[in-house]
Coordinates of C-alpha atoms in Angstrom, one line a residue:
X189 CA -9.1 -18.5 15.3
X190 CA -10.0 -15.9 12.6
X191 CA -13.6 -14.2 13.4
X192 CA -14.0 -11.6 10.7
X193 CA -17.3 -10.2 12.7
X194 CA -18.9 -9.0 9.8
X195 CA -22.5 -8.1 10.6
X196 CA -25.5 -9.8 9.5
X197 CA -28.0 -8.5 7.2
X198 CA -28.2 -7.5 3.4
X199 CA -25.0 -6.2 2.0
X200 CA -26.1 -2.6 1.7
X201 CA -27.2 -2.6 5.5
X202 CA -24.2 -4.2 7.0
X203 CA -22.7 -0.9 8.2
X204 CA -25.6 0.7 9.1
X205 CA -26.4 -2.4 11.6
X206 CA -23.2 -2.4 13.0
X207 CA -23.2 1.1 13.9
X208 CA -26.3 0.8 15.5
X209 CA -25.1 -2.1 17.7
X210 CA -21.7 -0.4 18.4
X211 CA -21.1 0.6 22.0
X212 CA -20.5 4.2 22.9
X213 CA -18.3 6.4 25.0
X214 CA -19.8 9.1 27.0
X215 CA -18.5 12.6 25.9
X216 CA -17.5 13.5 29.4
X217 CA -15.7 10.2 29.7
X218 CA -13.4 10.2 26.3
X219 CA -10.8 12.7 28.1
X220 CA -10.1 9.4 30.1
X221 CA -8.9 7.5 27.4
X222 CA -5.4 7.8 25.6
X223 CA -5.2 6.4 21.8
X224 CA -1.7 6.1 20.7
X225 CA -1.9 6.4 16.7
X226 CA 1.3 5.6 15.0
X227 CA 2.0 7.2 11.5
X228 CA 0.5 10.3 10.4
X229 CA -0.1 9.6 6.7
X230 CA -3.9 9.9 5.4
X231 CA -5.1 7.1 7.6
X232 CA -3.1 8.2 10.8
X233 CA -3.6 12.0 10.5
X234 CA -7.5 11.8 9.4
X235 CA -8.0 9.0 12.5
X236 CA -6.0 11.4 15.1
X237 CA -8.0 14.5 13.8
X238 CA -11.1 12.9 14.0
X239 CA -10.5 11.1 17.6
X240 CA -9.2 14.4 18.9
X241 CA -12.4 16.2 17.6
X242 CA -14.5 13.5 19.7
X243 CA -12.6 14.3 22.8
X244 CA -10.2 11.4 23.3
X245 CA -6.7 12.1 24.2
X246 CA -4.7 11.4 21.4
X247 CA -0.8 10.8 21.0
X248 CA 0.1 11.1 17.3
X249 CA 3.7 9.5 16.2
X250 CA 5.4 10.8 13.3
X251 CA 8.6 9.2 11.8
X252 CA 9.1 12.2 9.8
X253 CA 10.0 15.7 11.0
X254 CA 6.3 16.8 10.1
X255 CA 2.9 14.7 8.8
X256 CA 3.1 16.9 5.8
X257 CA 6.5 14.6 4.8
X258 CA 4.4 11.4 5.1
X259 CA 4.4 9.0 1.8
X260 CA 0.8 9.8 1.3
X261 CA 1.5 13.0 -0.7
X262 CA 3.0 10.7 -3.4
X263 CA -0.4 9.6 -4.5
X264 CA -0.8 11.6 -7.4
X265 CA -3.8 10.9 -9.8
X266 CA -7.0 11.0 -7.6
X267 CA -9.3 9.6 -5.2
X268 CA -12.3 7.3 -6.3
X269 CA -15.9 8.0 -5.4
X270 CA -19.4 7.0 -6.5
X271 CA -20.8 10.4 -7.0
X272 CA -21.8 9.9 -10.6
X273 CA -21.3 13.5 -11.4
X274 CA -20.6 12.7 -14.9
X275 CA -24.0 10.7 -15.1
X276 CA -22.1 8.0 -17.0
X277 CA -23.9 5.1 -15.2
X278 CA -21.8 4.6 -11.8
X279 CA -23.4 3.6 -8.6
X280 CA -22.0 2.6 -5.1
X281 CA -22.5 -1.1 -6.3
X282 CA -20.6 -0.4 -9.4
X283 CA -17.8 1.1 -7.5
X284 CA -18.2 -2.2 -5.1
X285 CA -17.9 -4.5 -7.8
X286 CA -15.2 -3.0 -9.7
X287 CA -13.0 -3.0 -6.6
X288 CA -14.0 -6.8 -5.7
X289 CA -13.2 -7.7 -9.4
X290 CA -10.1 -5.5 -9.6
X291 CA -9.2 -7.3 -6.4
X292 CA -9.4 -10.8 -8.3
X293 CA -12.0 -11.6 -5.6
X294 CA -9.8 -11.8 -2.7
X295 CA -11.3 -9.3 -0.6
X296 CA -14.2 -9.2 1.8
X297 CA -17.3 -8.4 0.2
X298 CA -18.6 -6.5 3.4
X299 CA -15.4 -4.7 3.9
X300 CA -15.3 -3.4 0.2
X301 CA -19.0 -2.3 0.2
X302 CA -18.6 -0.1 3.4
X303 CA -15.4 1.4 1.4
X304 CA -17.7 2.1 -1.8
X305 CA -20.5 3.3 0.4
X306 CA -18.5 5.5 2.4
X307 CA -16.5 7.2 -0.7
X308 CA -19.2 9.8 -1.3
X309 CA -18.7 11.0 2.4
X310 CA -15.1 11.5 1.8
X311 CA -15.4 13.6 -0.9
X312 CA -18.0 15.7 0.7
X313 CA -15.7 16.1 3.8
X314 CA -12.8 17.1 1.9
X315 CA -14.6 19.9 -0.2
X316 CA -15.6 21.2 3.0
X317 CA -12.1 21.1 4.4
X318 CA -11.2 23.3 1.1
X319 CA -9.5 20.6 -1.0
X320 CA -8.8 22.4 -4.3
X321 CA -10.5 19.4 -6.3
X322 CA -10.6 20.4 -10.2
X323 CA -13.9 21.6 -11.3
X324 CA -15.9 21.9 -14.6
X325 CA -16.9 24.9 -16.0
X326 CA -20.5 24.7 -14.2
X327 CA -18.8 24.2 -10.7
X328 CA -19.6 20.7 -10.2
X329 CA -16.1 18.5 -9.4
X330 CA -14.3 17.2 -12.4
X331 CA -13.8 13.4 -12.6
X332 CA -11.3 11.3 -14.9
X333 CA -11.2 7.8 -15.7
X334 CA -8.9 5.0 -13.7
X335 CA -7.6 1.6 -14.6
X336 CA -10.3 -1.0 -13.9
X337 CA -13.5 1.0 -14.7
X338 CA -15.6 2.0 -17.7
X339 CA -16.9 5.3 -15.8
X340 CA -15.2 8.6 -14.7
X341 CA -15.3 8.5 -11.0
X342 CA -11.7 9.7 -10.1
X343 CA -11.7 13.4 -8.1
X344 CA -8.4 14.9 -8.6
X345 CA -6.2 18.1 -8.0
X346 CA -4.2 18.1 -11.0
X347 CA -1.1 15.7 -10.4
X348 CA -1.0 16.4 -6.5
X349 CA -4.2 14.9 -5.0
X350 CA -2.4 13.0 -2.3
X351 CA -0.6 16.2 -1.3
X352 CA -3.7 18.2 -1.1
X353 CA -5.6 15.5 0.9
X354 CA -3.0 15.3 3.4
X355 CA -2.8 18.8 3.8
X356 CA -6.6 18.8 4.6
X357 CA -6.0 16.1 7.0
X358 CA -2.8 17.9 8.4
X359 CA -5.0 21.0 9.3
X360 CA -7.3 19.0 11.0
X361 CA -4.7 17.8 12.9
X362 CA -3.0 20.6 13.8
X363 CA -6.3 22.2 15.0
X364 CA -7.0 19.4 17.4
X365 CA -3.1 19.8 18.5
X366 CA -3.6 23.6 19.1
X367 CA -6.9 22.4 21.0
X368 CA -4.8 20.1 23.6
X369 CA -6.5 17.0 22.3
X370 CA -3.6 15.7 20.2
X371 CA 0.0 15.6 21.2
X372 CA 2.2 15.7 18.2
X373 CA 5.4 13.4 18.5
X374 CA 7.6 14.0 15.4
X375 CA 10.7 12.0 14.6
X376 CA 9.7 8.7 16.6
X377 CA 10.0 5.2 15.2
X378 CA 7.8 2.5 16.8
X379 CA 10.1 -0.3 17.9
X380 CA 7.9 -2.4 19.5
X381 CA 4.3 -3.0 20.8
X382 CA 3.5 -3.5 24.6
X383 CA 1.2 -6.4 25.3
X384 CA -0.2 -7.0 28.8
X385 CA -2.7 -9.0 29.9
X386 CA -3.7 -10.2 26.2
X387 CA -4.3 -6.5 25.3
X388 CA -2.3 -3.9 23.4
X389 CA -1.4 -1.2 25.7
X390 CA 1.4 0.7 24.4
X391 CA 4.4 1.3 22.4
X392 CA 8.2 1.4 22.4
X393 CA 9.6 4.4 20.3
X394 CA 12.9 5.6 19.7
X395 CA 13.6 9.1 19.7
X396 CA 15.3 9.5 16.0
X397 CA 16.9 12.9 17.2
X398 CA 18.4 11.8 20.4
X399 CA 18.4 8.3 20.3
X400 CA 16.4 7.7 23.4
X401 CA 14.0 5.0 24.0
X402 CA 10.7 6.1 25.0
X403 CA 7.7 4.4 26.5
X404 CA 4.3 5.7 26.0
X405 CA 0.9 3.7 27.5
X406 CA -2.4 4.0 26.2
X407 CA -5.8 2.3 25.8
X408 CA -5.5 1.2 22.3
X409 CA -3.0 1.6 19.6
X410 CA -3.7 2.4 16.1
X411 CA -1.2 1.4 13.5
X412 CA -1.1 3.6 10.5
X413 CA 2.3 3.0 9.3
X414 CA 1.8 2.2 5.3
X415 CA 3.2 -0.8 3.3
X416 CA 6.3 -2.6 3.0
X417 CA 7.2 -2.5 -0.5
X418 CA 10.7 -1.3 0.3
X419 CA 11.5 -5.1 1.1
X420 CA 12.5 -4.8 -2.7
X421 CA 14.9 -2.2 -2.1
X422 CA 13.8 -0.6 -5.1
X423 CA 10.2 0.9 -5.2
X424 CA 8.2 4.0 -5.5
X425 CA 7.9 3.9 -1.8
X426 CA 9.5 6.7 0.4
X427 CA 12.8 6.2 1.9
X428 CA 11.6 6.0 5.3
X429 CA 8.7 3.5 4.5
X430 CA 9.2 0.1 6.1
X431 CA 7.9 -3.0 7.5
X432 CA 9.2 -2.7 11.1
X433 CA 6.0 -1.3 13.3
X434 CA 3.8 -3.9 11.5
X435 CA 6.5 -6.7 12.0
X436 CA 7.0 -6.3 15.6
X437 CA 3.5 -6.3 16.0
X438 CA 3.3 -9.7 14.3
X439 CA 5.9 -11.0 16.5
X440 CA 3.8 -9.8 19.4
X441 CA 0.7 -12.0 18.1
X442 CA -1.0 -9.9 15.2
X443 CA -1.4 -12.2 12.3
X444 CA 0.0 -11.0 9.1
X445 CA -2.4 -11.7 5.9
X446 CA -1.6 -12.0 2.2
X447 CA 2.1 -10.7 2.3
X448 CA 2.5 -11.9 -1.2
X449 CA 0.0 -9.7 -2.7
X450 CA 2.6 -6.8 -3.7
X451 CA 1.5 -4.4 -6.5
X452 CA 3.6 -3.5 -9.5
X453 CA 3.0 -0.3 -10.8
X454 CA 3.1 0.0 -14.5
X455 CA 4.0 3.6 -15.1
X456 CA 7.0 4.2 -13.3
X457 CA 10.4 5.9 -14.6
X458 CA 12.8 2.8 -15.4
X459 CA 15.9 2.0 -13.3
X460 CA 19.0 3.7 -14.6
X461 CA 21.6 2.7 -12.7
X462 CA 22.9 -0.1 -10.4
X463 CA 23.1 2.5 -7.5
X464 CA 20.0 4.2 -7.7
X465 CA 18.1 4.1 -4.2
X466 CA 14.5 4.5 -5.5
X467 CA 12.2 4.9 -8.2
X468 CA 9.7 7.6 -9.4
X469 CA 6.1 6.9 -9.8
X470 CA 4.4 8.4 -12.9
X471 CA 0.6 8.7 -12.1
X472 CA -1.8 6.3 -13.6
X473 CA -3.9 9.2 -14.6
X474 CA -1.4 9.6 -17.5
X475 CA -3.0 6.7 -19.0
X476 CA -6.1 8.7 -19.5
X477 CA -4.5 10.5 -22.5
X478 CA -1.0 8.5 -22.9
X479 CA -1.2 5.6 -25.2
X480 CA 1.4 2.9 -24.3
X481 CA 3.4 1.2 -27.2
X482 CA 6.2 -0.7 -28.4
X483 CA 8.0 -1.3 -31.9
X484 CA 6.4 -4.5 -33.5
X485 CA 10.0 -5.7 -34.5
X486 CA 12.4 -6.8 -31.7
X487 CA 15.8 -4.9 -31.3
X488 CA 14.1 -1.6 -33.3
X489 CA 16.1 1.1 -31.7
X490 CA 14.9 4.0 -34.0
X491 CA 13.9 7.1 -32.1
X492 CA 10.1 6.9 -31.5
X493 CA 9.3 9.6 -33.9
X494 CA 10.8 7.8 -36.8
X495 CA 8.8 4.5 -36.0
X496 CA 5.6 5.0 -38.3
X497 CA 2.1 4.1 -36.7
X498 CA 2.0 0.7 -38.9
X499 CA 5.2 -0.3 -37.3
X500 CA 3.9 0.2 -33.6
X501 CA 1.9 -2.1 -31.3
X502 CA -0.3 -0.5 -29.1
X503 CA -0.7 -3.5 -27.3
X504 CA -3.0 -3.0 -24.4
X505 CA -5.6 -1.5 -27.0
X506 CA -5.0 -4.4 -29.2
X507 CA -5.5 -6.9 -26.4
X508 CA -8.0 -5.3 -24.4
X509 CA -10.3 -3.3 -26.7
X510 CA -13.1 -2.5 -24.0
X511 CA -10.5 -1.0 -21.5
X512 CA -7.3 -0.4 -23.5
X513 CA -5.0 1.5 -21.7
X514 CA -7.0 1.6 -18.5
X515 CA -6.6 -1.9 -17.8
X516 CA -5.9 -2.7 -14.0
X517 CA -2.3 -2.5 -12.7
X518 CA -1.3 -6.0 -12.6
X519 CA -2.5 -6.7 -16.2
X520 CA -0.6 -3.6 -17.7
X521 CA 2.3 -4.3 -15.6
X522 CA 2.6 -8.0 -16.9
X523 CA 2.2 -6.9 -20.6
X524 CA 4.6 -4.5 -20.2
X525 CA 7.0 -7.2 -18.8
X526 CA 6.1 -9.8 -21.7
X527 CA 7.0 -7.5 -24.5
X528 CA 10.5 -6.3 -23.0
X529 CA 10.9 -10.3 -22.7
X530 CA 10.2 -10.5 -26.5
X531 CA 13.0 -8.0 -26.9
X532 CA 10.8 -5.1 -28.1
X533 CA 11.4 -3.1 -24.9
X534 CA 12.9 0.5 -25.6
X535 CA 15.4 2.6 -24.2
X536 CA 19.2 1.9 -23.3
X537 CA 18.3 -1.0 -21.2
X538 CA 15.5 -2.4 -23.3
X539 CA 13.4 -2.6 -20.1
X540 CA 10.7 0.2 -20.9
X541 CA 7.5 1.1 -23.1
X542 CA 6.6 4.2 -24.3
X543 CA 3.8 6.5 -23.0
X544 CA 2.9 8.7 -25.8
X545 CA 1.1 11.7 -25.6
X546 CA 1.2 13.0 -29.5
X547 CA -2.2 12.1 -30.3
X548 CA -3.8 14.0 -27.3
X549 CA -1.8 17.0 -27.5
X550 CA -2.8 16.9 -31.5
X551 CA -6.3 16.8 -30.4
X552 CA -6.6 18.9 -27.1
X553 CA -3.8 20.9 -27.4
X554 CA -0.5 21.1 -25.4
X555 CA -2.2 23.8 -23.1
X556 CA -5.1 21.3 -21.9
X557 CA -2.4 18.7 -21.3
X558 CA -0.4 20.8 -19.4
X559 CA -3.5 21.9 -17.3
X560 CA -4.1 18.1 -16.4
X561 CA -0.4 16.9 -15.9
X562 CA 1.9 19.7 -15.9
X563 CA 3.5 19.0 -12.5
X564 CA 3.9 15.3 -13.6
X565 CA 5.6 16.3 -17.1
X566 CA 7.9 18.7 -15.1
X567 CA 9.2 15.9 -12.9
X568 CA 9.5 13.7 -15.8
X569 CA 11.7 15.9 -17.3
X570 CA 13.7 17.0 -14.6
X571 CA 14.6 13.4 -13.8
X572 CA 15.3 12.0 -17.5
X573 CA 16.1 15.2 -19.2
X574 CA 13.7 14.5 -21.8
X575 CA 10.8 16.6 -22.9
X576 CA 7.5 14.5 -22.7
X577 CA 5.5 16.9 -24.8
X578 CA 8.0 16.2 -27.6
X579 CA 9.0 12.8 -27.1
X580 CA 7.2 9.8 -25.6
X581 CA 7.6 9.0 -21.6
X582 CA 9.4 5.8 -21.2
X583 CA 8.0 3.8 -18.5
X584 CA 8.4 0.2 -16.7
X585 CA 6.6 -1.6 -13.7
X586 CA 7.9 -1.2 -10.6
X587 CA 6.9 -2.2 -6.9
X588 CA 4.3 0.0 -5.5
X589 CA 1.6 -0.5 -2.9
X590 CA 1.0 -3.6 -0.7
X591 CA -2.4 -5.3 -0.6
X592 CA -1.2 -7.6 2.4
X593 CA -0.9 -6.4 5.8
X594 CA -2.0 -7.1 9.4
X595 CA -5.2 -9.3 9.3
X596 CA -7.9 -7.1 10.9
X597 CA -11.8 -8.0 11.4
X598 CA -14.8 -6.0 10.1
X599 CA -14.1 -3.3 13.0
X600 CA -10.4 -3.0 11.8
X601 CA -9.2 -4.8 14.9
X602 CA -6.3 -7.1 14.7
X603 CA -5.9 -10.6 16.4
X604 CA -4.3 -8.6 19.3
X605 CA -7.3 -7.0 21.5
X606 CA -6.6 -3.1 21.5
X607 CA -4.6 -2.9 18.3
X608 CA -6.1 -1.6 15.5
X609 CA -4.6 -1.5 11.8
X610 CA -5.8 1.3 9.3
X611 CA -5.0 1.9 5.6
X612 CA -2.3 0.4 3.7
X613 CA -1.1 -1.2 7.0
X614 CA -4.0 -3.5 7.0
X615 CA -5.0 -6.1 4.4
X616 CA -8.7 -5.8 4.3
X617 CA -10.1 -3.8 1.3
X618 CA -8.1 -4.6 -1.9
X619 CA -7.8 -8.3 -2.3
X620 CA -4.9 -9.2 -4.5
X621 CA -4.6 -6.1 -6.5
X622 CA -5.6 -2.3 -5.6
X623 CA -7.2 -0.4 -8.3
X624 CA -5.8 2.9 -8.9
X625 CA -7.1 5.9 -6.8
X626 CA -8.6 3.5 -4.0
X627 CA -5.7 3.8 -1.5
X628 CA -6.5 7.5 -0.7
X629 CA -10.1 6.3 -0.3
X630 CA -9.4 3.4 2.1
X631 CA -6.9 5.5 4.5
X632 CA -9.6 8.2 4.9
X633 CA -12.5 6.0 5.1
X634 CA -10.8 4.0 7.8
X635 CA -9.5 7.1 9.5
X636 CA -12.4 9.8 9.2
X637 CA -15.6 7.2 8.9
X638 CA -14.8 3.8 10.6
X639 CA -12.2 3.9 13.5
X640 CA -14.4 6.7 15.2
X641 CA -17.2 4.3 15.4
X642 CA -15.3 0.9 16.0
X643 CA -12.8 2.0 18.3
X644 CA -15.4 3.4 21.2
X645 CA -16.9 -0.1 21.0
X646 CA -13.8 -1.6 22.4
X647 CA -12.7 1.5 24.8
X648 CA -16.4 1.2 26.4
X649 CA -15.8 -2.6 27.0
X650 CA -12.5 -2.2 28.3
X651 CA -12.7 0.8 30.6
X652 CA -9.7 3.5 31.0
X653 CA -6.3 3.5 31.9
X654 CA -5.5 0.0 33.3
X655 CA -1.7 -0.1 32.5
X656 CA 1.1 2.4 32.8
X657 CA 4.5 2.6 31.8
X658 CA 5.7 0.8 35.3
X659 CA 4.0 -2.4 34.1
X660 CA 6.8 -5.1 33.3
X661 CA 5.9 -5.6 29.9
X662 CA 7.6 -2.2 29.4
X663 CA 10.7 -3.2 31.1
X664 CA 10.6 -6.4 29.2
X665 CA 10.2 -4.5 25.6
X666 CA 12.8 -2.0 26.5
X667 CA 15.5 -4.8 27.4
X668 CA 14.8 -6.9 24.1
X669 CA 15.2 -3.5 21.9
X670 CA 18.3 -2.4 23.7
X671 CA 19.6 -6.1 23.2
X672 CA 18.8 -5.8 19.5
X673 CA 20.6 -2.4 19.1
X674 CA 23.5 -3.5 21.0
X675 CA 23.8 -6.5 18.6
X676 CA 23.8 -4.4 15.4
X677 CA 26.3 -2.1 17.1
X678 CA 28.9 -4.6 17.9
X679 CA 29.1 -6.7 14.4
X680 CA 31.7 -4.2 13.1
X681 CA 31.6 -6.2 9.8
X682 CA 32.8 -5.3 6.5
X683 CA 29.2 -4.9 4.3
X684 CA 27.0 -1.5 4.6
X685 CA 23.5 -1.9 5.4
X686 CA 22.5 -0.7 2.0
X687 CA 24.7 -3.2 0.0
X688 CA 22.5 -6.1 2.0
X689 CA 19.5 -4.4 1.5
X690 CA 20.3 -4.1 -2.1
X691 CA 20.9 -7.7 -2.5
X692 CA 17.7 -8.7 -0.7
X693 CA 16.0 -6.3 -3.3
X694 CA 17.5 -8.4 -6.1
X695 CA 16.3 -11.6 -4.7
X696 CA 12.9 -10.3 -4.1
X697 CA 12.6 -8.8 -7.6
X698 CA 13.9 -11.7 -9.3
X699 CA 12.2 -14.6 -7.6
X700 CA 9.4 -13.3 -6.0
X701 CA 8.5 -10.0 -8.6
X702 CA 6.1 -9.6 -11.2
X703 CA 5.9 -13.2 -12.1
X704 CA 6.9 -16.1 -9.6
X705 CA 7.6 -19.8 -10.2
X706 CA 8.3 -22.5 -7.7
X707 CA 11.8 -23.0 -8.4
X708 CA 12.6 -19.1 -8.0
X709 CA 10.4 -19.3 -4.9
X710 CA 12.5 -21.7 -3.5
X711 CA 15.5 -20.1 -4.4
X712 CA 14.7 -17.0 -2.6
X713 CA 13.7 -19.1 0.3
X714 CA 17.3 -20.5 0.5
X715 CA 19.1 -17.2 -0.3
X716 CA 17.4 -15.2 2.0
X717 CA 18.4 -17.0 5.4
X718 CA 21.9 -17.0 4.2
X719 CA 21.8 -13.3 3.5
X720 CA 20.2 -12.7 6.9
X721 CA 22.8 -14.8 8.6
X722 CA 25.7 -12.5 6.5
X723 CA 24.1 -9.6 7.9
X724 CA 23.9 -10.6 11.3
X725 CA 27.8 -11.4 10.9
X726 CA 29.0 -9.1 8.7
X727 CA 27.2 -5.7 8.5
X728 CA 29.0 -2.4 9.7
X729 CA 26.7 0.2 11.8
X730 CA 28.8 2.9 12.6
X731 CA 27.8 5.6 15.6
X732 CA 26.2 5.2 18.8
X733 CA 22.8 4.2 20.2
X734 CA 22.2 7.2 22.3
X735 CA 22.5 9.6 19.3
X736 CA 21.3 10.6 15.8
X737 CA 22.1 7.6 13.8
X738 CA 20.5 6.9 10.6
X739 CA 22.7 3.9 9.7
X740 CA 21.3 2.3 12.8
X741 CA 17.8 3.3 12.0
X742 CA 18.2 1.5 8.5
X743 CA 19.9 -1.6 10.2
X744 CA 16.9 -1.9 12.3
X745 CA 14.6 -1.8 9.1
X746 CA 16.6 -4.0 7.1
X747 CA 16.9 -6.5 9.8
X748 CA 13.1 -6.7 9.9
X749 CA 13.0 -6.7 5.8
X750 CA 15.4 -9.6 6.1
X751 CA 12.6 -11.5 7.9
X752 CA 9.6 -10.5 6.1
X753 CA 10.9 -11.0 3.1
X754 CA 11.1 -14.9 3.8
X755 CA 7.4 -14.6 5.1
X756 CA 6.3 -13.3 1.7
X757 CA 8.1 -15.9 -0.5
X758 CA 6.7 -18.6 1.9
X759 CA 3.1 -17.2 1.4
X760 CA 3.5 -17.0 -2.5
X761 CA 4.4 -20.7 -2.7
X762 CA 1.7 -21.8 -0.6
X763 CA -1.0 -19.9 -2.7
X764 CA -1.3 -22.5 -5.7
X765 CA -2.9 -19.9 -8.0
X766 CA -2.6 -16.7 -9.9
X767 CA -4.6 -13.9 -8.7
X768 CA -3.9 -10.1 -9.2
X769 CA -0.4 -9.2 -8.3
X770 CA 0.3 -12.6 -7.3
X771 CA 1.2 -14.4 -10.6
X772 CA 2.7 -17.9 -10.5
X773 CA 3.4 -19.1 -13.9
X774 CA 2.4 -22.5 -13.4
X775 CA -1.2 -21.0 -13.1
X776 CA -2.4 -19.2 -16.1
X777 CA -4.9 -19.0 -18.7
X778 CA -4.3 -19.9 -22.7
X779 CA -4.0 -16.2 -23.2
X780 CA -1.5 -15.9 -20.1
X781 CA -3.9 -14.3 -17.8
X782 CA -4.1 -15.0 -14.1
X783 CA -5.8 -18.4 -13.2
X784 CA -7.3 -18.6 -9.7
X785 CA -8.2 -21.6 -7.9
X786 CA -11.6 -20.9 -6.1
X787 CA -12.0 -24.2 -5.0
X788 CA -8.9 -24.4 -2.6
X789 CA -7.6 -20.6 -2.3
X790 CA -10.8 -18.6 -2.0
X791 CA -9.5 -17.1 1.5
X792 CA -7.4 -15.0 3.2
X793 CA -4.1 -16.6 4.1
X794 CA -3.1 -15.1 7.8
X795 CA 0.2 -16.0 9.3
X796 CA 0.8 -16.4 13.0
X797 CA 4.4 -16.1 14.7
X798 CA 5.3 -19.1 16.7
X799 CA 8.8 -18.1 18.0
X800 CA 12.3 -17.4 16.9
X801 CA 13.3 -20.4 14.5
X802 CA 9.8 -21.7 14.6
X803 CA 7.8 -22.3 11.4
X804 CA 5.0 -19.8 11.5
X805 CA 1.4 -20.9 11.1
X806 CA -1.0 -20.4 8.4
X807 CA -4.5 -19.6 9.1
X808 CA -7.3 -19.2 6.7
X809 CA -10.4 -17.0 6.6
X810 CA -12.9 -18.3 4.0
X811 CA -14.2 -15.6 1.7
X812 CA -17.7 -15.8 1.0
X813 CA -19.5 -14.1 -2.0
X814 CA -23.2 -13.6 -1.8
X815 CA -23.6 -10.8 -4.0
X816 CA -21.1 -11.2 -6.9
X817 CA -20.2 -14.1 -9.0
X818 CA -16.8 -15.7 -9.1
X819 CA -15.7 -15.3 -12.6
X820 CA -12.4 -15.3 -14.7
X821 CA -11.5 -11.4 -14.9
X822 CA -11.8 -10.3 -18.2
X823 CA -10.8 -6.5 -19.3
X824 CA -11.7 -7.3 -22.9

């Protein structure tokens, strides 16, 4: 059932071959097609701008009041590309290999090579837009290192790279809006996908200001709604980030791939209290100059500057001498948890490690460090009231990116014809673990350079405008959403939505977080359905449907998280191996590294919705590696 549609030919020629065989839409005919783009982060904004530039009629849906508030701005550290400006041996193939290896060999070769190939075009395009990348004295764009690579290939704009790239895409989007080719629809949340005659042909959205349900018909739907990390309640994601749009597509027939591949980011500000609502990311770029350490002795609660060098354990440098502090995120995260489990964690809770810049400041001077990371240091001090120039940062892993998402083929189309998924909303490029600085790369590659080629091929075969909002499928979807909303408002229970969401997050983190085991996963699969039942019997959602109602917004999203969390745990239990962000304690090497089972699990697991109360179907797409060898990951 899963046809990846990867083109034939040598790896380096696949994307060229595909572009040569894709059908085109005549420029004069493009205005006859309407494309609905849901989400306005990097993937959504770049796709809408590129398709508008081509002449399509684009409707762009934004859950916030402005695309500038998309969560893409939180990607601070940089964007990868194989330009090799530093002349240190980089190439498209090395970027491809590092990404495949970093994802623990659980991504498609063809998709990842295309991403590496397009990376250089992204940098050229963004420079032309005026993105203020850092530059060396001679004028070349500057690079820094990121985890999982031994070359410097990460382009950056201080600690604001995501924000600057998003502003570039936003400017391109507004240009098309001014030209009348893109219609911006802010403060809309997609609540259902409309499928008619087996094709995606529209969406049902809620106007978050008025509460009105609005129907929109289109010739194709592009889902660019990001990841599902907020299923864990505490994460580095923006509060608006959710799984609802993707989950509603899943329930309409789009397969959901690898939901258990959830990334834990190693450098986040630790949890400080029970009522905290989110966590703050400290960019991975800080690990270029910051050294990670803990005391050698358990229970050593002396201030860090009073602990001498010979009583410190720079455990990443000790265990991984080739990569040191720049090991991939999953490796760094598991090691941080391990030393804290040994009683060597620091801070009030003991669930933190030090990220220390003393050596870098002594070597390069405070001004140099401030130039690189000044806004990040200021953010840390504002949140913690500690000056990281004088005392080490305290960091701990937290839920961050999600590698799972809707299953897509090589053309980025899901199992529903006409529904495409871009960026973090799809599963395709990162395998079981995303390397740092690759999220921005994938979002812009999908939006600027892939979907403008692959979408026309679908549209040319389909023909324009076959379904309108008068179609019975729109009425059916509206009635279902109205019924669900009415049910939420009628419960009148005793618990708040946030209270239940917080409990779901505790279950997810404790039993399906940084490390997993069969007993814990089975416990999660017992507790989540009980919590879901509690939600539908005892939640209180104040206000009315036809009004501005943020409690209702949250309730709908948490209802979906309660269903999705169960699928995530099922996927984790079914994958009898450890790989990347999925670490099952029963499958590890003697050195406590993730142990894959390539014979039985070298595949994508794609889940099919089979109805309310029915067990979902699990399908497999085999992963074939013709250009790299499947080896045990090593960063020593």
